[in-house]
mmCIF file of C-alpha atoms in Angstrom:
data_model
loop_
_atom_site.group_PDB
_atom_site.id
_atom_site.type_symbol
_atom_site.label_atom_id
_atom_site.label_comp_id
_atom_site.label_asym_id
_atom_site.label_seq_id
_atom_site.Cartn_x
_atom_site.Cartn_y
_atom_site.Cartn_z
ATOM 1 C CA MET A 1019 -31.617 2.961 24.018
ATOM 2 C CA HIS A 1020 -28.305 1.623 22.683
ATOM 3 C CA LYS A 1021 -28.194 -1.064 25.386
ATOM 4 C CA LEU A 1022 -31.702 -2.131 24.406
ATOM 5 C CA LEU A 1023 -30.802 -2.287 20.713
ATOM 6 C CA THR A 1024 -27.387 -3.947 20.962
ATOM 7 C CA GLY A 1025 -27.073 -6.033 24.095
ATOM 8 C CA PRO A 1026 -23.767 -6.396 25.959
ATOM 9 C CA LEU A 1027 -20.402 -6.486 24.239
ATOM 10 C CA SER A 1028 -18.971 -9.963 23.626
ATOM 11 C CA VAL A 1029 -15.233 -10.669 23.612
ATOM 12 C CA GLU A 1030 -14.593 -13.690 21.398
ATOM 13 C CA ALA A 1031 -11.279 -15.494 21.914
ATOM 14 C CA VAL A 1032 -10.140 -17.813 19.109
ATOM 15 C CA THR A 1033 -6.894 -19.675 18.454
ATOM 16 C CA ILE A 1034 -5.938 -20.117 14.801
ATOM 17 C CA PRO A 1035 -3.215 -22.546 13.672
ATOM 18 C CA ILE A 1036 -1.110 -21.074 10.864
ATOM 19 C CA ARG A 1037 0.866 -23.459 8.639
ATOM 20 C CA GLY A 1038 4.550 -22.554 8.559
ATOM 21 C CA LEU A 1039 4.267 -19.842 11.200
ATOM 22 C CA PRO A 1040 7.698 -19.112 12.709
ATOM 23 C CA GLU A 1041 8.102 -20.401 16.244
ATOM 24 C CA SER A 1042 8.754 -16.847 17.414
ATOM 25 C CA LEU A 1043 5.233 -15.822 16.336
ATOM 26 C CA ARG A 1044 3.363 -18.680 17.960
ATOM 27 C CA GLY A 1045 1.229 -17.127 20.657
ATOM 28 C CA ALA A 1046 1.152 -13.725 18.931
ATOM 29 C CA LYS A 1047 -2.111 -11.968 19.662
ATOM 30 C CA LEU A 1048 -4.268 -9.901 17.311
ATOM 31 C CA VAL A 1049 -7.401 -7.952 18.143
ATOM 32 C CA GLN A 1050 -9.963 -7.288 15.413
ATOM 33 C CA LEU A 1051 -12.507 -4.450 15.555
ATOM 34 C CA SER A 1052 -15.005 -3.818 12.790
ATOM 35 C CA ASP A 1053 -18.088 -1.904 11.607
ATOM 36 C CA PHE A 1054 -18.142 1.035 14.001
ATOM 37 C CA HIS A 1055 -20.725 3.092 12.070
ATOM 38 C CA PHE A 1056 -19.761 6.034 14.248
ATOM 39 C CA ASP A 1057 -22.339 8.710 13.483
ATOM 40 C CA GLY A 1058 -24.004 9.529 16.799
ATOM 41 C CA LEU A 1059 -26.823 7.052 16.207
ATOM 42 C CA ARG A 1060 -25.486 3.525 15.685
ATOM 43 C CA LEU A 1061 -22.720 3.224 18.274
ATOM 44 C CA SER A 1062 -22.881 4.392 21.865
ATOM 45 C CA GLU A 1063 -19.983 6.091 23.596
ATOM 46 C CA ASP A 1064 -20.166 3.500 26.386
ATOM 47 C CA LEU A 1065 -19.905 0.541 24.000
ATOM 48 C CA LEU A 1066 -17.032 2.107 22.062
ATOM 49 C CA GLN A 1067 -15.142 2.861 25.269
ATOM 50 C CA GLN A 1068 -15.686 -0.680 26.512
ATOM 51 C CA ALA A 1069 -14.424 -2.097 23.205
ATOM 52 C CA ILE A 1070 -11.274 0.028 23.458
ATOM 53 C CA GLU A 1071 -10.700 -1.035 27.066
ATOM 54 C CA GLU A 1072 -11.169 -4.732 26.237
ATOM 55 C CA THR A 1073 -8.767 -4.381 23.312
ATOM 56 C CA ASN A 1074 -6.047 -2.828 25.453
ATOM 57 C CA GLN A 1075 -6.612 -5.334 28.252
ATOM 58 C CA ALA A 1076 -5.786 -8.130 25.774
ATOM 59 C CA GLU A 1077 -2.315 -6.558 25.289
ATOM 60 C CA PRO A 1078 -2.290 -7.288 21.544
ATOM 61 C CA ASP A 1079 0.764 -7.526 19.369
ATOM 62 C CA LEU A 1080 -1.334 -6.155 16.514
ATOM 63 C CA ILE A 1081 -4.710 -4.447 16.129
ATOM 64 C CA VAL A 1082 -6.619 -4.757 12.851
ATOM 65 C CA LEU A 1083 -9.658 -2.725 11.821
ATOM 66 C CA THR A 1084 -11.832 -4.136 9.046
ATOM 67 C CA GLY A 1085 -13.885 -1.203 7.826
ATOM 68 C CA ASP A 1086 -17.097 0.819 8.017
ATOM 69 C CA TYR A 1087 -15.912 3.498 10.408
ATOM 70 C CA VAL A 1088 -18.844 5.758 9.443
ATOM 71 C CA THR A 1089 -22.231 5.184 7.810
ATOM 72 C CA THR A 1090 -22.653 7.814 5.081
ATOM 73 C CA ASP A 1091 -21.236 11.256 5.932
ATOM 74 C CA PRO A 1092 -17.461 10.844 6.395
ATOM 75 C CA ARG A 1093 -17.105 13.775 8.815
ATOM 76 C CA PRO A 1094 -17.809 11.784 12.018
ATOM 77 C CA ILE A 1095 -14.484 9.990 11.444
ATOM 78 C CA HIS A 1096 -12.774 12.906 13.194
ATOM 79 C CA GLY A 1097 -14.676 12.168 16.397
ATOM 80 C CA LEU A 1098 -13.962 8.467 16.082
ATOM 81 C CA VAL A 1099 -10.198 8.840 15.659
ATOM 82 C CA HIS A 1100 -10.112 11.077 18.728
ATOM 83 C CA ARG A 1101 -11.347 8.067 20.690
ATOM 84 C CA LEU A 1102 -9.272 5.456 18.839
ATOM 85 C CA LYS A 1103 -6.090 7.267 19.900
ATOM 86 C CA ALA A 1104 -6.419 5.322 23.156
ATOM 87 C CA LEU A 1105 -5.814 1.959 21.422
ATOM 88 C CA GLN A 1106 -2.507 0.319 22.324
ATOM 89 C CA SER A 1107 -0.649 -2.295 20.302
ATOM 90 C CA ARG A 1108 2.969 -3.471 20.309
ATOM 91 C CA ALA A 1109 3.372 -3.567 16.508
ATOM 92 C CA GLY A 1110 0.807 -1.005 15.425
ATOM 93 C CA ILE A 1111 -2.724 -0.701 14.075
ATOM 94 C CA TYR A 1112 -3.632 -1.632 10.502
ATOM 95 C CA ALA A 1113 -6.896 -0.885 8.734
ATOM 96 C CA VAL A 1114 -8.839 -1.444 5.528
ATOM 97 C CA LEU A 1115 -11.905 0.433 4.335
ATOM 98 C CA GLY A 1116 -15.448 -0.873 4.030
ATOM 99 C CA ASN A 1117 -18.236 -0.074 1.600
ATOM 100 C CA HIS A 1118 -19.612 2.725 3.807
ATOM 101 C CA ASP A 1119 -16.183 4.359 3.842
ATOM 102 C CA LEU A 1120 -16.502 4.843 0.075
ATOM 103 C CA TYR A 1121 -20.028 6.278 0.109
ATOM 104 C CA PHE A 1122 -19.245 9.775 -1.206
ATOM 105 C CA TRP A 1123 -16.578 10.999 -3.625
ATOM 106 C CA ASN A 1124 -14.482 12.373 -0.744
ATOM 107 C CA SER A 1125 -15.082 9.570 1.755
ATOM 108 C CA LYS A 1126 -11.977 7.503 1.008
ATOM 109 C CA ALA A 1127 -9.572 10.430 1.339
ATOM 110 C CA THR A 1128 -11.271 11.956 4.396
ATOM 111 C CA ILE A 1129 -11.399 8.698 6.329
ATOM 112 C CA SER A 1130 -7.934 7.495 5.315
ATOM 113 C CA GLU A 1131 -6.305 10.806 6.248
ATOM 114 C CA ALA A 1132 -8.058 10.911 9.619
ATOM 115 C CA LEU A 1133 -6.953 7.382 10.506
ATOM 116 C CA ARG A 1134 -3.395 8.058 9.387
ATOM 117 C CA SER A 1135 -3.312 11.238 11.493
ATOM 118 C CA ILE A 1136 -3.273 9.070 14.651
ATOM 119 C CA GLY A 1137 -0.758 6.561 13.296
ATOM 120 C CA ILE A 1138 -3.141 3.934 11.915
ATOM 121 C CA HIS A 1139 -1.763 2.338 8.737
ATOM 122 C CA VAL A 1140 -4.537 2.325 6.124
ATOM 123 C CA MET A 1141 -4.049 -0.387 3.498
ATOM 124 C CA TRP A 1142 -5.425 -0.309 -0.026
ATOM 125 C CA ARG A 1143 -4.126 -3.318 -1.916
ATOM 126 C CA GLU A 1144 -0.913 -3.518 0.106
ATOM 127 C CA THR A 1145 1.285 -6.078 1.877
ATOM 128 C CA VAL A 1146 3.207 -5.288 5.060
ATOM 129 C CA TYR A 1147 5.204 -7.303 7.606
ATOM 130 C CA PRO A 1148 4.548 -5.680 11.011
ATOM 131 C CA LEU A 1149 5.501 -8.830 12.969
ATOM 132 C CA GLY A 1150 8.535 -9.637 10.839
ATOM 133 C CA PRO A 1151 9.232 -11.387 7.515
ATOM 134 C CA GLY A 1152 7.648 -14.644 8.658
ATOM 135 C CA LEU A 1153 4.055 -13.382 8.374
ATOM 136 C CA ALA A 1154 2.547 -11.170 5.663
ATOM 137 C CA LEU A 1155 -0.406 -8.893 6.392
ATOM 138 C CA VAL A 1156 -2.409 -8.047 3.269
ATOM 139 C CA GLY A 1157 -5.015 -5.285 3.039
ATOM 140 C CA LEU A 1158 -7.533 -5.278 0.189
ATOM 141 C CA PRO A 1159 -10.089 -2.738 -1.103
ATOM 142 C CA ASP A 1160 -13.789 -3.330 -0.490
ATOM 143 C CA PHE A 1161 -14.940 -6.239 -2.640
ATOM 144 C CA ARG A 1162 -18.246 -4.754 -3.809
ATOM 145 C CA ARG A 1163 -17.575 -1.001 -3.876
ATOM 146 C CA CYS A 1164 -14.162 -1.096 -5.531
ATOM 147 C CA ARG A 1165 -14.257 -1.839 -9.252
ATOM 148 C CA SER A 1166 -10.682 -3.129 -9.244
ATOM 149 C CA PHE A 1167 -10.444 -5.633 -6.383
ATOM 150 C CA LYS A 1168 -7.501 -7.455 -8.074
ATOM 151 C CA PRO A 1169 -6.072 -9.402 -5.103
ATOM 152 C CA GLY A 1170 -3.459 -11.058 -7.284
ATOM 153 C CA LEU A 1171 -1.513 -7.802 -7.478
ATOM 154 C CA VAL A 1172 -0.533 -8.209 -3.829
ATOM 155 C CA LEU A 1173 -0.924 -11.945 -3.212
ATOM 156 C CA ASP A 1174 1.043 -13.224 -6.223
ATOM 157 C CA PRO A 1175 4.375 -11.622 -5.177
ATOM 158 C CA ILE A 1176 4.298 -13.210 -1.699
ATOM 159 C CA PRO A 1177 6.525 -16.318 -1.576
ATOM 160 C CA PRO A 1178 4.240 -19.388 -1.452
ATOM 161 C CA GLU A 1179 5.858 -20.674 1.740
ATOM 162 C CA THR A 1180 5.129 -17.406 3.610
ATOM 163 C CA PRO A 1181 2.011 -17.444 5.833
ATOM 164 C CA ARG A 1182 -0.377 -14.549 5.288
ATOM 165 C CA ILE A 1183 -3.350 -12.874 6.944
ATOM 166 C CA VAL A 1184 -5.725 -10.960 4.653
ATOM 167 C CA LEU A 1185 -7.944 -8.056 5.714
ATOM 168 C CA SER A 1186 -10.985 -7.827 3.436
ATOM 169 C CA HIS A 1187 -14.148 -6.085 4.643
ATOM 170 C CA ASN A 1188 -16.726 -8.178 2.789
ATOM 171 C CA PRO A 1189 -16.629 -11.937 3.489
ATOM 172 C CA ASP A 1190 -18.028 -12.677 0.021
ATOM 173 C CA SER A 1191 -14.490 -12.004 -1.211
ATOM 174 C CA ALA A 1192 -13.451 -15.352 0.291
ATOM 175 C CA GLU A 1193 -14.948 -17.045 -2.765
ATOM 176 C CA VAL A 1194 -12.567 -15.191 -5.093
ATOM 177 C CA LEU A 1195 -9.637 -15.613 -2.696
ATOM 178 C CA ARG A 1196 -9.858 -19.415 -2.912
ATOM 179 C CA GLN A 1197 -7.374 -19.104 -5.795
ATOM 180 C CA TRP A 1198 -4.609 -18.056 -3.382
ATOM 181 C CA ARG A 1199 -3.192 -19.251 -0.110
ATOM 182 C CA VAL A 1200 -4.989 -17.348 2.667
ATOM 183 C CA ASP A 1201 -4.151 -18.701 6.104
ATOM 184 C CA LEU A 1202 -6.648 -16.349 7.722
ATOM 185 C CA GLN A 1203 -9.035 -13.830 6.186
ATOM 186 C CA LEU A 1204 -10.521 -11.279 8.583
ATOM 187 C CA SER A 1205 -13.786 -9.647 7.537
ATOM 188 C CA GLY A 1206 -16.777 -7.784 8.932
ATOM 189 C CA HIS A 1207 -19.629 -6.137 6.979
ATOM 190 C CA THR A 1208 -22.470 -8.455 8.042
ATOM 191 C CA HIS A 1209 -22.969 -7.301 11.661
ATOM 192 C CA GLY A 1210 -23.407 -11.035 12.171
ATOM 193 C CA GLY A 1211 -26.881 -10.750 10.706
ATOM 194 C CA GLN A 1212 -27.987 -8.541 13.651
ATOM 195 C CA VAL A 1213 -31.299 -10.408 14.098
ATOM 196 C CA VAL A 1214 -30.482 -14.109 14.269
ATOM 197 C CA LEU A 1215 -33.369 -16.510 14.833
ATOM 198 C CA PRO A 1216 -32.402 -19.708 16.707
ATOM 199 C CA GLY A 1217 -32.565 -22.697 14.408
ATOM 200 C CA ILE A 1218 -33.265 -20.466 11.406
ATOM 201 C CA GLY A 1219 -30.341 -18.046 11.068
ATOM 202 C CA PRO A 1220 -30.056 -14.385 10.103
ATOM 203 C CA LEU A 1221 -33.401 -12.760 9.320
ATOM 204 C CA GLN A 1222 -31.758 -10.643 6.597
ATOM 205 C CA ALA A 1223 -30.711 -13.780 4.759
ATOM 206 C CA TRP A 1224 -34.320 -14.914 4.540
ATOM 207 C CA LEU A 1225 -35.510 -11.477 3.448
ATOM 208 C CA GLU A 1226 -32.958 -11.489 0.644
ATOM 209 C CA ARG A 1227 -33.811 -15.038 -0.339
ATOM 210 C CA TRP A 1228 -37.476 -14.126 -0.776
ATOM 211 C CA GLN A 1229 -36.609 -10.757 -2.365
ATOM 212 C CA LEU A 1230 -38.201 -8.846 0.511
ATOM 213 C CA SER A 1231 -35.163 -6.643 1.142
ATOM 214 C CA ARG A 1232 -34.406 -3.438 -0.746
ATOM 215 C CA TYR A 1233 -30.734 -4.351 -1.052
ATOM 216 C CA ARG A 1234 -28.461 -7.375 -0.777
ATOM 217 C CA VAL A 1235 -25.954 -7.319 2.070
ATOM 218 C CA LEU A 1236 -24.292 -10.665 1.387
ATOM 219 C CA TYR A 1237 -24.424 -13.627 -0.956
ATOM 220 C CA HIS A 1238 -22.742 -16.141 1.376
ATOM 221 C CA TRP A 1239 -24.872 -15.798 4.497
ATOM 222 C CA GLU A 1240 -23.407 -19.085 5.721
ATOM 223 C CA TRP A 1241 -20.311 -16.956 6.462
ATOM 224 C CA SER A 1242 -22.182 -14.255 8.385
ATOM 225 C CA GLN A 1243 -20.157 -14.606 11.604
ATOM 226 C CA GLY A 1244 -17.442 -16.649 13.256
ATOM 227 C CA LEU A 1245 -14.827 -19.026 11.858
ATOM 228 C CA HIS A 1246 -15.258 -20.858 8.537
ATOM 229 C CA GLN A 1247 -13.256 -23.124 6.291
ATOM 230 C CA VAL A 1248 -13.457 -21.915 2.678
ATOM 231 C CA GLY A 1249 -11.689 -24.501 0.569
ATOM 232 C CA ALA A 1250 -8.131 -24.606 1.890
ATOM 233 C CA ASN A 1251 -8.468 -21.144 3.458
ATOM 234 C CA ARG A 1252 -9.844 -19.905 6.768
ATOM 235 C CA LEU A 1253 -12.235 -16.983 7.207
ATOM 236 C CA TYR A 1254 -13.238 -15.198 10.397
ATOM 237 C CA VAL A 1255 -16.155 -12.742 10.336
ATOM 238 C CA ASN A 1256 -16.475 -10.239 13.174
ATOM 239 C CA ARG A 1257 -20.040 -9.168 14.124
ATOM 240 C CA GLY A 1258 -18.999 -5.525 14.429
ATOM 241 C CA LEU A 1259 -19.829 -2.840 16.980
ATOM 242 C CA GLY A 1260 -22.349 -0.546 15.268
ATOM 243 C CA THR A 1261 -26.040 -1.394 15.009
ATOM 244 C CA TYR A 1262 -28.851 -0.571 12.603
ATOM 245 C CA LEU A 1263 -32.543 -0.632 13.477
ATOM 246 C CA PRO A 1264 -34.297 -2.809 14.523
ATOM 247 C CA GLY A 1265 -31.241 -3.678 16.636
ATOM 248 C CA ARG A 1266 -29.538 -6.933 17.547
ATOM 249 C CA LEU A 1267 -31.108 -10.188 18.708
ATOM 250 C CA PHE A 1268 -28.968 -13.205 19.650
ATOM 251 C CA CYS A 1269 -26.108 -11.407 17.886
ATOM 252 C CA PRO A 1270 -24.073 -9.224 20.286
ATOM 253 C CA PRO A 1271 -21.449 -6.693 19.174
ATOM 254 C CA GLU A 1272 -17.971 -8.165 19.149
ATOM 255 C CA VAL A 1273 -14.306 -7.656 19.912
ATOM 256 C CA THR A 1274 -12.255 -10.580 18.582
ATOM 257 C CA VAL A 1275 -9.011 -11.675 20.277
ATOM 258 C CA ILE A 1276 -7.059 -13.983 17.966
ATOM 259 C CA THR A 1277 -4.077 -16.041 19.101
ATOM 260 C CA LEU A 1278 -1.852 -17.463 16.381
ATOM 261 C CA ALA A 1279 -0.605 -21.021 16.833
#
């Protein structure tokens, strides 16, 4: 059933030039995983295992996770972290939370603690330097669920000449982040649109446009997947691994391998 709903996993390899990146970091490799929705229904064991294997095969310097580890109930996170223990990265694994990770009053704490229990660094409005002082990694709260997004608290103190990568679950946040230097924003949230009609685009975007959807997933559907230029900044949106009904069409689940240049 999962194979019918999702299609095969796609490994997307992209090279991103970063202004002012130290020579020692050129060629550094990041792997991005997003939107697991691990709850026994929306992500198969086979697909998750394949995503982990593809990640490790890339031999990344850094692994980044961009949110939505569960769907509603936070308890399945314990099963997910048992599987994520197999991930391997030279400089560690860094994560931000998505809107589904904040669904219940205890979701944030339950999910954060579970991820930290296997050594994953969960970021909530924080800047770290896992690859050295020449590249900042910034983690932000979910743009829609968190009432105090406030990116300036972490972006303003970074020296302007220092390159930075920003993890922010919802790509709509790229509009707000135009005010700051963001060499690369990594987001998820959209599942790529899941059902993408050739020549037309994501079906969900049209449903929202004509007010036929019960809820709005995204305002900037033009940023629903892949690499985008947003003003002076760059945004990459991962299509995620988990899948809602009615499934995926022309929009396969994704592991992203990013090489910095």
